XYZ file of C-alpha atoms in Angstrom:
668
model
C 40.533 -49.046 -59.926
C 42.259 -51.371 -57.479
C 45.545 -51.614 -59.454
C 45.609 -47.813 -59.741
C 45.080 -47.556 -55.983
C 48.011 -49.929 -55.428
C 50.224 -47.965 -57.796
C 49.314 -44.667 -56.105
C 50.019 -46.204 -52.694
C 53.548 -47.133 -53.808
C 54.131 -43.549 -55.016
C 53.049 -42.205 -51.614
C 55.285 -44.804 -49.926
C 58.195 -43.535 -52.033
C 57.672 -39.963 -50.829
C 57.439 -41.168 -47.240
C 60.651 -43.130 -47.815
C 62.397 -39.966 -49.007
C 61.236 -38.192 -45.845
C 62.419 -41.127 -43.719
C 65.801 -41.255 -45.456
C 66.553 -37.534 -45.032
C 64.889 -35.596 -42.226
C 65.567 -37.981 -39.291
C 69.227 -38.301 -40.322
C 69.566 -34.520 -40.564
C 67.766 -34.199 -37.237
C 70.154 -36.673 -35.604
C 73.139 -34.716 -36.885
C 71.634 -31.415 -35.595
C 70.110 -32.801 -32.348
C 66.706 -31.666 -33.602
C 64.061 -33.590 -31.651
C 61.224 -32.582 -33.977
C 62.922 -33.879 -37.085
C 64.082 -37.054 -35.337
C 60.516 -37.540 -34.121
C 59.406 -37.922 -37.752
C 61.236 -41.252 -38.061
C 58.689 -43.499 -36.388
C 55.520 -42.013 -38.002
C 57.181 -41.987 -41.431
C 58.190 -45.641 -41.056
C 54.726 -46.645 -39.921
C 53.047 -44.641 -42.669
C 55.304 -46.162 -45.310
C 54.422 -49.652 -44.120
C 50.700 -48.843 -44.324
C 50.895 -47.643 -47.932
C 53.161 -50.485 -49.097
C 50.739 -52.912 -47.432
C 47.908 -51.305 -49.427
C 49.908 -51.760 -52.622
C 50.738 -55.381 -51.837
C 47.141 -56.173 -50.865
C 45.911 -54.551 -54.100
C 48.086 -56.854 -56.183
C 47.079 -59.905 -54.155
C 43.356 -59.131 -54.576
C 43.893 -58.613 -58.315
C 45.310 -62.130 -58.504
C 42.574 -63.578 -56.311
C 39.866 -61.945 -58.471
C 41.428 -63.008 -61.808
C 41.833 -59.420 -62.997
C 43.361 -60.209 -66.394
C 43.471 -56.547 -67.348
C 46.670 -56.422 -65.250
C 49.650 -57.655 -67.271
C 51.219 -59.290 -64.224
C 48.065 -61.275 -63.459
C 47.505 -62.288 -67.077
C 51.120 -63.485 -67.358
C 51.262 -65.480 -64.117
C 47.800 -66.789 -63.292
C 44.800 -68.562 -64.761
C 41.140 -68.903 -63.908
C 41.592 -72.626 -63.216
C 44.519 -72.067 -60.875
C 43.627 -73.039 -57.270
C 43.138 -70.081 -54.941
C 46.207 -70.846 -52.799
C 48.430 -70.691 -55.871
C 46.688 -67.565 -57.139
C 47.680 -65.900 -53.877
C 51.218 -67.284 -54.118
C 51.397 -66.054 -57.729
C 51.477 -62.549 -56.219
C 55.187 -63.095 -55.650
C 55.681 -65.680 -58.413
C 56.758 -63.079 -60.968
C 59.688 -60.696 -61.054
C 57.465 -57.677 -60.332
C 55.565 -59.383 -57.549
C 58.709 -60.760 -55.909
C 60.209 -57.278 -55.763
C 57.021 -55.938 -54.218
C 57.218 -58.734 -51.630
C 60.817 -57.680 -50.937
C 59.773 -54.069 -50.309
C 56.804 -55.199 -48.212
C 59.094 -57.317 -46.018
C 61.535 -54.404 -45.711
C 58.743 -52.079 -44.597
C 57.641 -54.740 -42.096
C 61.111 -54.913 -40.552
C 61.224 -51.113 -40.487
C 57.856 -51.044 -38.729
C 59.104 -53.589 -36.185
C 62.179 -51.470 -35.392
C 59.998 -48.377 -34.959
C 57.696 -50.194 -32.523
C 60.210 -52.315 -30.632
C 62.909 -49.717 -29.979
C 61.307 -47.533 -27.354
C 64.285 -47.899 -25.040
C 66.885 -46.930 -27.592
C 68.242 -43.384 -27.759
C 66.207 -41.303 -30.164
C 69.282 -40.437 -32.198
C 70.166 -44.064 -32.755
C 66.597 -44.985 -33.727
C 66.453 -42.064 -36.148
C 69.662 -43.112 -37.841
C 68.654 -46.787 -38.067
C 65.242 -45.985 -39.529
C 66.771 -43.386 -41.841
C 69.190 -45.925 -43.319
C 66.376 -48.435 -43.811
C 64.340 -45.676 -45.434
C 67.181 -45.057 -47.880
C 67.217 -48.745 -48.847
C 63.430 -48.683 -49.343
C 63.708 -45.648 -51.638
C 66.095 -47.552 -53.887
C 63.803 -50.553 -54.224
C 60.643 -48.468 -54.628
C 62.299 -46.523 -57.436
C 63.280 -49.816 -59.018
C 59.676 -51.053 -58.911
C 58.082 -47.841 -60.140
C 60.599 -47.169 -62.923
C 61.406 -50.657 -64.246
C 59.076 -53.253 -62.707
C 55.570 -51.861 -62.292
C 53.402 -54.755 -61.011
C 50.165 -52.875 -61.826
C 50.663 -52.250 -65.537
C 47.372 -52.516 -67.459
C 46.673 -54.143 -70.804
C 43.902 -53.113 -73.184
C 41.902 -55.078 -74.084
C 42.084 -57.426 -71.086
C 43.120 -61.023 -71.711
C 40.334 -63.574 -71.764
C 42.401 -65.785 -69.481
C 45.890 -65.936 -68.059
C 48.977 -67.821 -69.231
C 49.088 -69.656 -65.884
C 51.707 -69.809 -63.175
C 54.864 -71.750 -63.963
C 53.981 -75.374 -63.063
C 57.239 -75.624 -61.091
C 55.802 -72.994 -58.764
C 52.394 -74.628 -58.331
C 53.356 -76.232 -55.079
C 52.782 -75.595 -51.354
C 56.464 -74.686 -51.142
C 55.721 -71.583 -53.192
C 53.335 -70.358 -50.504
C 55.888 -70.313 -47.680
C 59.448 -70.611 -49.067
C 59.822 -67.146 -50.723
C 58.317 -65.183 -47.787
C 60.567 -66.968 -45.277
C 63.627 -66.514 -47.470
C 62.899 -62.825 -48.002
C 62.358 -62.320 -44.283
C 65.924 -63.494 -43.828
C 67.352 -61.543 -46.748
C 65.688 -58.294 -45.771
C 66.229 -58.855 -42.053
C 69.943 -58.303 -42.532
C 69.024 -54.762 -43.578
C 68.399 -54.102 -39.878
C 71.902 -55.275 -38.916
C 73.263 -53.170 -41.788
C 71.300 -50.142 -40.596
C 72.596 -50.522 -37.033
C 76.154 -50.759 -38.346
C 75.802 -47.634 -40.500
C 74.072 -45.815 -37.618
C 77.006 -46.709 -35.361
C 79.419 -45.353 -37.984
C 77.422 -42.133 -38.294
C 77.221 -41.626 -34.518
C 80.707 -42.837 -33.657
C 79.224 -45.060 -30.949
C 80.685 -48.584 -30.891
C 80.037 -49.736 -27.331
C 78.493 -52.915 -25.955
C 75.035 -51.336 -25.989
C 75.167 -50.983 -29.760
C 76.051 -54.661 -30.134
C 73.278 -55.645 -27.707
C 70.710 -53.623 -29.652
C 71.743 -55.158 -32.958
C 72.090 -58.761 -31.786
C 68.409 -59.887 -31.499
C 67.539 -58.421 -34.895
C 70.473 -60.180 -36.517
C 69.563 -63.452 -34.827
C 65.954 -63.185 -36.011
C 67.056 -62.541 -39.606
C 69.444 -65.505 -39.456
C 66.637 -67.709 -38.113
C 64.276 -66.799 -40.962
C 66.993 -67.286 -43.568
C 67.831 -70.716 -42.126
C 64.202 -71.799 -42.387
C 63.871 -70.296 -45.873
C 66.922 -72.138 -47.231
C 65.784 -75.408 -45.633
C 62.311 -75.068 -47.158
C 63.799 -74.380 -50.577
C 66.007 -77.450 -50.329
C 63.083 -79.621 -49.245
C 60.923 -78.235 -52.056
C 63.556 -79.059 -54.674
C 63.939 -82.546 -53.187
C 60.345 -83.620 -53.637
C 59.280 -81.445 -56.574
C 62.021 -81.727 -59.197
C 62.061 -85.539 -59.256
C 65.849 -85.919 -59.016
C 66.004 -86.812 -55.350
C 68.712 -84.300 -54.460
C 68.628 -81.712 -51.696
C 71.367 -79.304 -52.863
C 72.732 -78.693 -56.351
C 75.074 -75.718 -55.779
C 72.868 -73.790 -58.158
C 74.087 -70.134 -58.367
C 70.835 -68.910 -56.868
C 71.066 -71.471 -54.072
C 74.540 -70.136 -53.460
C 73.179 -66.586 -53.475
C 71.069 -67.432 -50.426
C 73.819 -69.459 -48.773
C 76.450 -66.709 -48.854
C 74.547 -64.220 -46.642
C 73.741 -67.129 -44.310
C 77.446 -67.868 -43.871
C 78.255 -64.187 -43.370
C 75.312 -63.871 -40.970
C 76.585 -66.830 -38.948
C 79.964 -65.143 -38.608
C 78.193 -61.888 -37.680
C 76.254 -63.589 -34.864
C 79.457 -64.843 -33.245
C 81.197 -61.516 -33.746
C 78.318 -59.623 -32.121
C 78.550 -61.902 -29.079
C 82.202 -60.943 -28.619
C 81.494 -57.256 -29.247
C 78.730 -57.254 -26.626
C 80.531 -59.260 -23.930
C 84.152 -58.201 -24.394
C 84.098 -55.005 -26.481
C 86.309 -56.622 -29.135
C 85.857 -57.279 -32.876
C 84.054 -53.948 -33.338
C 85.480 -53.135 -36.767
C 85.146 -56.779 -37.810
C 81.503 -56.823 -36.686
C 80.617 -53.722 -38.670
C 82.255 -55.135 -41.801
C 80.353 -58.418 -41.395
C 77.042 -56.539 -41.031
C 77.782 -54.663 -44.260
C 78.834 -57.903 -45.963
C 75.740 -59.893 -44.919
C 73.327 -57.344 -46.375
C 75.506 -56.693 -49.412
C 75.440 -60.407 -50.199
C 71.636 -60.331 -49.891
C 71.584 -57.549 -52.483
C 74.014 -59.534 -54.634
C 71.556 -62.431 -54.589
C 68.853 -60.033 -55.747
C 71.049 -58.914 -58.620
C 71.852 -62.485 -59.682
C 68.213 -63.556 -59.703
C 66.675 -60.503 -61.299
C 69.292 -59.134 -63.643
C 68.989 -61.767 -66.344
C 72.583 -63.009 -65.942
C 71.392 -66.414 -64.739
C 69.200 -69.054 -66.268
C 67.567 -70.822 -63.340
C 64.239 -71.970 -61.978
C 64.657 -69.070 -59.568
C 65.461 -66.405 -62.164
C 62.624 -64.120 -63.253
C 64.047 -61.184 -65.124
C 65.767 -60.849 -68.486
C 65.589 -57.060 -68.949
C 69.130 -55.577 -68.922
C 67.790 -52.235 -67.623
C 66.711 -53.940 -64.444
C 70.120 -55.509 -64.009
C 71.889 -52.184 -64.513
C 69.620 -50.490 -61.961
C 70.175 -53.170 -59.305
C 73.916 -53.252 -59.970
C 74.099 -49.463 -59.626
C 72.140 -49.555 -56.389
C 74.368 -52.369 -55.140
C 77.407 -50.216 -55.888
C 75.921 -47.247 -54.017
C 75.061 -49.303 -50.919
C 78.339 -51.222 -50.741
C 80.559 -48.366 -51.864
C 78.843 -45.836 -49.624
C 78.929 -47.997 -46.517
C 82.571 -49.032 -47.039
C 83.557 -45.406 -47.661
C 81.842 -44.436 -44.421
C 83.687 -47.228 -42.638
C 87.021 -46.015 -44.041
C 86.216 -42.502 -42.848
C 85.332 -43.721 -39.349
C 87.881 -46.556 -39.095
C 90.198 -44.644 -36.775
C 87.406 -44.022 -34.261
C 86.123 -47.604 -34.247
C 89.094 -48.812 -32.251
C 90.272 -52.274 -31.408
C 89.664 -52.479 -27.672
C 89.410 -55.749 -25.867
C 92.716 -57.515 -25.334
C 92.846 -61.290 -25.189
C 95.440 -64.047 -25.166
C 96.239 -66.339 -28.038
C 94.356 -69.070 -26.203
C 90.939 -67.665 -25.272
C 87.346 -67.815 -26.362
C 87.870 -64.608 -28.330
C 90.763 -66.055 -30.336
C 88.849 -69.256 -31.084
C 85.815 -67.278 -32.233
C 88.100 -65.148 -34.396
C 89.501 -68.245 -36.112
C 85.937 -69.521 -36.519
C 84.904 -66.267 -38.180
C 87.905 -66.224 -40.498
C 87.062 -69.737 -41.664
C 83.408 -68.796 -42.225
C 84.449 -65.762 -44.266
C 86.866 -67.926 -46.271
C 84.046 -70.422 -46.898
C 81.831 -67.562 -48.054
C 84.587 -66.433 -50.396
C 84.964 -69.935 -51.830
C 81.244 -70.105 -52.615
C 81.346 -66.610 -54.114
C 84.309 -67.515 -56.318
C 82.621 -70.654 -57.619
C 79.430 -68.700 -58.308
C 80.743 -65.497 -59.868
C 83.866 -66.659 -61.707
C 81.957 -68.394 -64.549
C 79.700 -65.348 -64.881
C 82.688 -63.005 -65.034
C 84.393 -65.087 -67.722
C 81.204 -65.131 -69.784
C 80.669 -61.387 -69.398
C 84.254 -60.684 -70.543
C 83.877 -62.947 -73.570
C 86.552 -65.352 -72.319
C 84.477 -68.476 -72.722
C 82.008 -70.507 -70.734
C 82.915 -72.836 -67.900
C 80.844 -74.770 -65.406
C 81.736 -74.926 -61.715
C 79.849 -77.739 -60.073
C 79.738 -80.026 -57.088
C 83.356 -81.327 -57.266
C 84.771 -77.817 -56.802
C 82.525 -76.948 -53.866
C 83.107 -80.258 -52.117
C 86.871 -79.963 -52.590
C 87.094 -76.363 -51.337
C 84.121 -75.724 -49.060
C 84.082 -78.921 -46.989
C 87.741 -78.665 -45.798
C 87.031 -75.118 -44.607
C 83.910 -76.074 -42.693
C 85.313 -79.160 -40.932
C 87.534 -77.019 -38.611
C 84.525 -74.755 -37.957
C 82.627 -77.769 -36.605
C 85.613 -78.729 -34.430
C 85.788 -75.201 -33.019
C 82.076 -75.404 -32.142
C 83.015 -77.885 -29.452
C 86.130 -76.104 -28.205
C 85.083 -72.444 -28.220
C 82.159 -72.493 -25.736
C 84.321 -74.306 -23.154
C 87.152 -71.771 -23.366
C 87.313 -68.882 -20.923
C 87.037 -65.284 -22.009
C 90.293 -63.305 -22.276
C 92.593 -66.165 -21.266
C 92.103 -69.919 -21.386
C 94.153 -73.017 -20.743
C 94.737 -75.785 -23.268
C 95.157 -78.213 -20.401
C 91.785 -77.301 -18.900
C 89.988 -77.590 -22.238
C 91.751 -80.858 -23.057
C 90.629 -82.277 -19.719
C 87.014 -81.367 -20.413
C 87.096 -82.567 -24.026
C 89.002 -85.812 -23.492
C 85.915 -87.998 -23.222
C 84.041 -86.265 -26.078
C 87.073 -86.809 -28.305
C 87.334 -90.495 -27.431
C 83.595 -91.033 -27.909
C 83.695 -89.268 -31.295
C 86.595 -91.388 -32.527
C 84.782 -94.532 -31.396
C 81.620 -93.439 -33.223
C 83.609 -92.745 -36.402
C 85.160 -96.209 -36.329
C 82.212 -98.321 -35.167
C 79.085 -96.765 -36.702
C 80.096 -97.108 -40.390
C 80.821 -100.827 -39.897
C 77.494 -101.223 -38.090
C 75.702 -99.482 -40.974
C 77.305 -101.923 -43.406
C 79.833 -99.800 -45.295
C 83.031 -98.102 -44.117
C 84.504 -95.126 -45.946
C 86.710 -92.237 -44.954
C 84.005 -89.675 -45.821
C 81.380 -91.406 -43.695
C 83.833 -91.804 -40.809
C 84.735 -88.098 -40.941
C 81.103 -87.006 -41.062
C 80.073 -89.226 -38.132
C 83.122 -88.094 -36.155
C 82.135 -84.438 -36.625
C 78.496 -85.126 -35.716
C 79.483 -87.101 -32.617
C 81.927 -84.342 -31.690
C 79.134 -81.755 -31.768
C 76.846 -83.904 -29.608
C 79.449 -84.959 -27.038
C 81.162 -81.568 -26.701
C 77.756 -79.950 -26.212
C 77.030 -82.487 -23.485
C 80.385 -81.585 -21.880
C 79.397 -77.908 -21.981
C 76.113 -78.646 -20.220
C 77.888 -80.760 -17.590
C 80.282 -77.872 -16.956
C 77.271 -75.765 -16.013
C 76.066 -78.327 -13.453
C 77.940 -76.974 -10.456
C 76.901 -77.797 -6.921
C 76.965 -80.523 -4.312
C 73.420 -81.750 -4.792
C 71.300 -82.530 -7.844
C 68.911 -79.706 -6.956
C 71.739 -77.170 -6.803
C 73.062 -78.333 -10.153
C 69.727 -77.971 -11.870
C 69.276 -74.515 -10.340
C 72.679 -73.542 -11.666
C 71.745 -74.740 -15.140
C 68.385 -72.974 -14.886
C 70.142 -69.652 -14.290
C 71.652 -69.851 -17.760
C 70.265 -67.398 -20.308
C 68.142 -68.171 -23.348
C 71.111 -67.118 -25.445
C 73.110 -69.965 -23.926
C 70.381 -72.520 -24.554
C 69.866 -71.067 -28.027
C 73.543 -71.691 -28.780
C 73.278 -75.251 -27.439
C 70.178 -76.037 -29.494
C 71.627 -74.471 -32.672
C 74.827 -76.498 -32.302
C 72.803 -79.683 -31.808
C 70.949 -78.799 -35.009
C 74.286 -78.646 -36.829
C 75.097 -82.134 -35.526
C 71.740 -83.497 -36.706
C 72.301 -81.881 -40.111
C 75.754 -83.482 -40.428
C 74.302 -86.925 -39.622
C 71.712 -86.483 -42.374
C 74.232 -85.344 -44.985
C 76.733 -88.051 -44.083
C 74.278 -90.937 -44.110
C 72.464 -89.961 -47.289
C 75.756 -89.403 -49.122
C 77.316 -92.598 -47.831
C 74.401 -95.051 -47.917
C 72.044 -93.709 -50.597
C 70.787 -96.462 -52.921
C 69.571 -95.535 -56.417
C 68.228 -97.420 -59.397
C 66.940 -96.261 -62.787
C 64.867 -99.122 -64.202
C 62.228 -99.912 -66.792
C 59.238 -101.792 -65.431
C 56.173 -103.359 -66.984
C 52.962 -104.256 -65.226
C 53.669 -106.980 -62.661
C 57.462 -106.506 -62.572
C 59.415 -106.564 -59.290
C 62.527 -104.731 -58.163
C 64.540 -105.562 -55.031
C 66.521 -102.598 -53.750
C 67.947 -101.630 -50.354
C 65.929 -104.224 -48.485
C 62.673 -103.260 -50.223
C 60.576 -105.099 -52.797
C 59.007 -102.804 -55.411
C 56.060 -104.123 -57.505
C 54.787 -102.113 -60.461
C 51.023 -102.627 -60.858
C 50.452 -100.308 -63.817
C 49.229 -96.774 -64.466
C 45.930 -94.942 -64.568
C 44.773 -91.488 -65.626
C 43.728 -88.794 -63.190
C 42.628 -85.170 -63.449
C 43.578 -82.147 -61.356
C 42.138 -78.615 -61.314
C 44.365 -77.439 -64.182
C 46.240 -80.530 -65.287
C 45.856 -84.126 -66.433
C 48.083 -86.838 -65.036
C 49.217 -90.399 -65.425
C 49.487 -92.022 -62.003
C 51.482 -95.165 -61.287
C 50.295 -97.718 -58.745
C 53.234 -99.263 -56.883
C 53.329 -101.622 -53.904
C 56.355 -101.465 -51.605
C 57.272 -104.105 -49.025
C 60.263 -104.165 -46.679
C 61.834 -107.479 -45.674
C 58.558 -109.360 -45.733
C 56.806 -106.790 -43.560
C 53.748 -104.684 -44.204
C 53.017 -103.511 -47.736
C 52.233 -99.894 -48.516
C 51.196 -98.168 -51.731
C 52.960 -95.307 -53.550
C 51.538 -93.309 -56.453
C 54.029 -91.129 -58.363
C 52.580 -88.989 -61.151
C 53.470 -87.527 -64.504
C 51.430 -84.346 -64.950
C 50.692 -82.261 -68.031
C 49.504 -78.727 -67.288
C 46.817 -77.699 -69.756
C 47.662 -74.076 -70.424
C 51.443 -74.161 -70.693
C 51.515 -77.775 -71.954
C 54.404 -78.384 -69.604
C 55.056 -81.873 -68.176
C 55.941 -82.213 -64.492
C 57.119 -85.122 -62.390
C 55.477 -85.526 -58.990
C 57.518 -87.964 -56.945
C 55.929 -90.285 -54.394
C 57.803 -90.272 -51.073
C 57.232 -92.495 -48.066
C 58.898 -90.625 -45.231
C 60.250 -92.328 -42.141
C 62.392 -91.238 -39.212
C 65.393 -93.199 -40.481
C 64.775 -93.282 -44.248
C 62.761 -92.150 -47.254
C 61.528 -94.379 -50.071
C 61.491 -92.093 -53.108
C 59.973 -93.085 -56.468
C 59.551 -90.842 -59.514
C 57.809 -91.811 -62.750
C 59.797 -91.313 -65.954
C 58.820 -91.665 -69.601
C 56.688 -94.412 -71.200
C 58.509 -96.906 -73.384
C 55.298 -98.548 -74.596
C 51.732 -98.989 -73.378
C 52.746 -101.066 -70.353
C 56.406 -100.207 -69.763
C 57.691 -97.103 -67.975
C 61.005 -95.873 -66.657
C 61.185 -95.369 -62.909
C 63.760 -93.815 -60.628
C 63.871 -95.435 -57.187
C 65.869 -94.182 -54.198
C 66.309 -95.420 -50.662
C 67.593 -92.413 -48.745
C 68.669 -93.046 -45.154
C 68.375 -90.144 -42.684
C 67.644 -87.629 -45.440
C 64.966 -85.864 -43.381
C 67.544 -85.195 -40.683
C 68.989 -82.596 -43.062
C 65.896 -80.394 -42.814
C 65.189 -81.416 -39.235
C 68.669 -80.216 -38.282
C 68.058 -76.882 -40.022
C 64.788 -76.418 -38.138
C 66.538 -77.210 -34.838
C 69.140 -74.579 -35.729
C 66.339 -72.081 -36.335
C 64.780 -73.007 -32.977
C 68.089 -72.175 -31.366
C 68.008 -68.803 -33.105
C 64.481 -68.195 -31.793
C 65.573 -68.945 -28.220
C 68.541 -66.597 -28.518
C 66.505 -63.779 -30.085
C 63.973 -63.892 -27.225
C 66.560 -63.713 -24.429
C 65.104 -61.562 -21.639
C 68.302 -59.503 -21.592
C 66.938 -57.803 -24.681
C 63.656 -57.016 -22.900
C 64.852 -55.902 -19.512
C 65.084 -52.172 -19.048
C 68.681 -50.966 -18.701
C 68.935 -47.360 -17.632
C 71.943 -45.808 -19.292
C 72.745 -42.205 -19.641
C 72.960 -41.009 -23.208
C 73.504 -37.370 -22.410
C 77.126 -37.495 -23.501
C 76.046 -38.584 -26.926
C 72.967 -36.578 -27.590
C 72.352 -34.035 -24.856
C 68.738 -35.238 -24.907
C 68.670 -37.486 -21.857
C 65.078 -36.866 -20.951
C 63.545 -36.956 -24.431
C 65.756 -39.446 -26.192
C 65.741 -42.180 -23.600
C 62.332 -42.722 -22.015
C 61.993 -46.040 -20.233
C 58.577 -47.658 -20.477
C 58.285 -50.569 -18.059
C 55.647 -52.186 -20.250
C 57.254 -51.463 -23.573
C 58.892 -53.722 -26.114
C 62.539 -54.494 -26.642
C 65.276 -53.359 -28.957
C-alpha cells in the first residue's frame, strides 16, 4: 500500500498547488487578506504531501519492492543500501520527483523565512512557485508515474546503471537540483515584481539572498559532477562540453550575471529591467536543461527519457513559462523604468559590460549546444560541435570578464576615475605580467596559453589584495583592522568568490599546459617512466564486490627515488547488466594527481594502461568550492536578517497586517 499512499499524496499535493497558484494571487490583486493568508499554509501543506510521496518511493527502493516498475527497473537485491537510496532519483521518474520535492522545499523556505515581507509580495511569490509546481506535478502524474505497479512482481530488479553506482550519485543530483530549482525563487520574485509594479531596492534586497543561495548550490553541483566524471569514467578529463553539462552551465552563467545585476539594483536602483530579464532567463535555462535531459533528444549518460510525449509536455510547459513571463514583462516594461544615472566610467558601467559578456558567453554555449539538435530535428544533417568551438568562442569572452573582476570592485559608484583606478591597479598589473612571464619558465614549459592563464589568475589574486588594502584606512594598524572588520559579509563573500575563480584558473591552466599522458601495454614486471614517476606493473588479481566481479591491478609508483606507494585500478563486470566498468586509481596530492586506469587484456599477463600525471587538477574543484563558500558568506549577510521598518501602505493599504515585524523571526 505504500506506493499507493505516495501516489495519493502527489494527487493531494497537486490540488494544494492549484490552490497556491490561484487564490493567493487573486487575493493579492483584490487586497483580500484571507485569501492571501492561504499562501503559507498551502505551501507548507504541499511540501508535507510531496515529502510523503518522495519518502514512499525511497522506502520502496530500500525494501526491494519489485512490484513497483520503477524499483524493478533501477534496483537489485544485491545493490548496496546507499545506492538503493540513490536509485530513488536514478531514473527519469524518480529524478522528476526529486525536482518537485526540491521545489516544494524552496517554497517551504520562502513561506517560513519571509515574515518581514509584505503579505502581498509573499502571496505573489508563493503563487508563482505554486504554478510551477502544478506543471511538474501534472507531468509526473500524467506521463511519469514513479509508483506504477507490475503484476506479477519481478523476482529481482534489473539493477541500477553501473555508471550511477558511485558515491557521486548520492550527492551530485540533489546539489545540482537545489541550484536548478533555486532559481525558481528568483524567477518568482521577478514575476511578483512585474505583477505588483514594485521595482525598488527592497525588491532587489529580498531576492538577492535567495539567488545567491541557488547559485551556491549550482556551483557545488556542477563541481561535483565534474569531479565524478573525472574519476569514474576513466578518461581523466574534467569537462567534455557534453550537451547536458552545458545545460547546467548555462543557468550558472546567467545566474552569475543576475547576482551582479541585483547588487546594482539594490545599491543604485539601476538595471531593473535587465535584472528581471536575467531572473527569467536563469530559470528558463534551468527548464531548458530539464527538457534536454528528459525529452529523449539527447543520448548521454545523463539522459533518462526517450518517450516523445514527455518531451512535448516539457516543451509546452517551457513555452508557457517563458512566453508568459516575457509577455508580462512586455506589458509592464513601461513601468519598470530605467532610473539610476551613471557615467561611462563607473562601477555600474563596468558591471554592465561584465553582464553583457556573461550573457554573450551564455549565448555561445547555447548556440553550440542547440544548433546541432536543431539541424537534426529539421532533417538538415548531423554535425558535432566539440571542444575546439567552445574554446575558440567561449574563452575569449570570459577573459575580459576576469579582467573586469579586478577593476570593477575598485571603481566608485556613479562616477569613477581611470587615473585613480590605474594608480591602485598599477602594482597588480605589473605583478601579473611578471607571473605570466616567469612562472611558465619555472614550471619547465612556456606557451602563450599558459602565460595568459597565469596572468589572469595572478590578476585576480593581486587585484583582490589591492581591494582589501583599499579598505585598510586609518593611521594605526588597529584602526585599519577595525575598518576592514566593518565590511559586510557580502563584501567578504565577493572577495572569497573571486579568489575561488583565481584558484580555478590556476588549476585549468596548469592541467592543460603541463598534463602528461601515456597509453601503454605492460606485462608483469614492466616499468614506465613518466613525468618524474616510475611505474611498475606487478600483475593482476581477481576480487569480488557486492554485485560485481573485478580484475584488480597491482602497481607500484615511485617519484624521483622517493617513497613508493601502491595503486590498484580495477576493471569491474556487474553481474546483472553484464556491463564492464573502469575504476581508476588516483593518488591525490596538493600539487598533482597520479591517475591510472586499467584497459583491456592483450593476453594472460599483458594489459593496456592509461597513465596521467595531472598537475594542480584538484585546484579546479577546490576553486569551485571556494566560490561556493563566497556565495554562502554573501547569502548570510546580516543585512538580510536585520529588521527594516518600511511602510507598505502605499502599495497594499494593509500596513498593520501585511508587514508585521518579529524581532526573533527569520529573514527574507
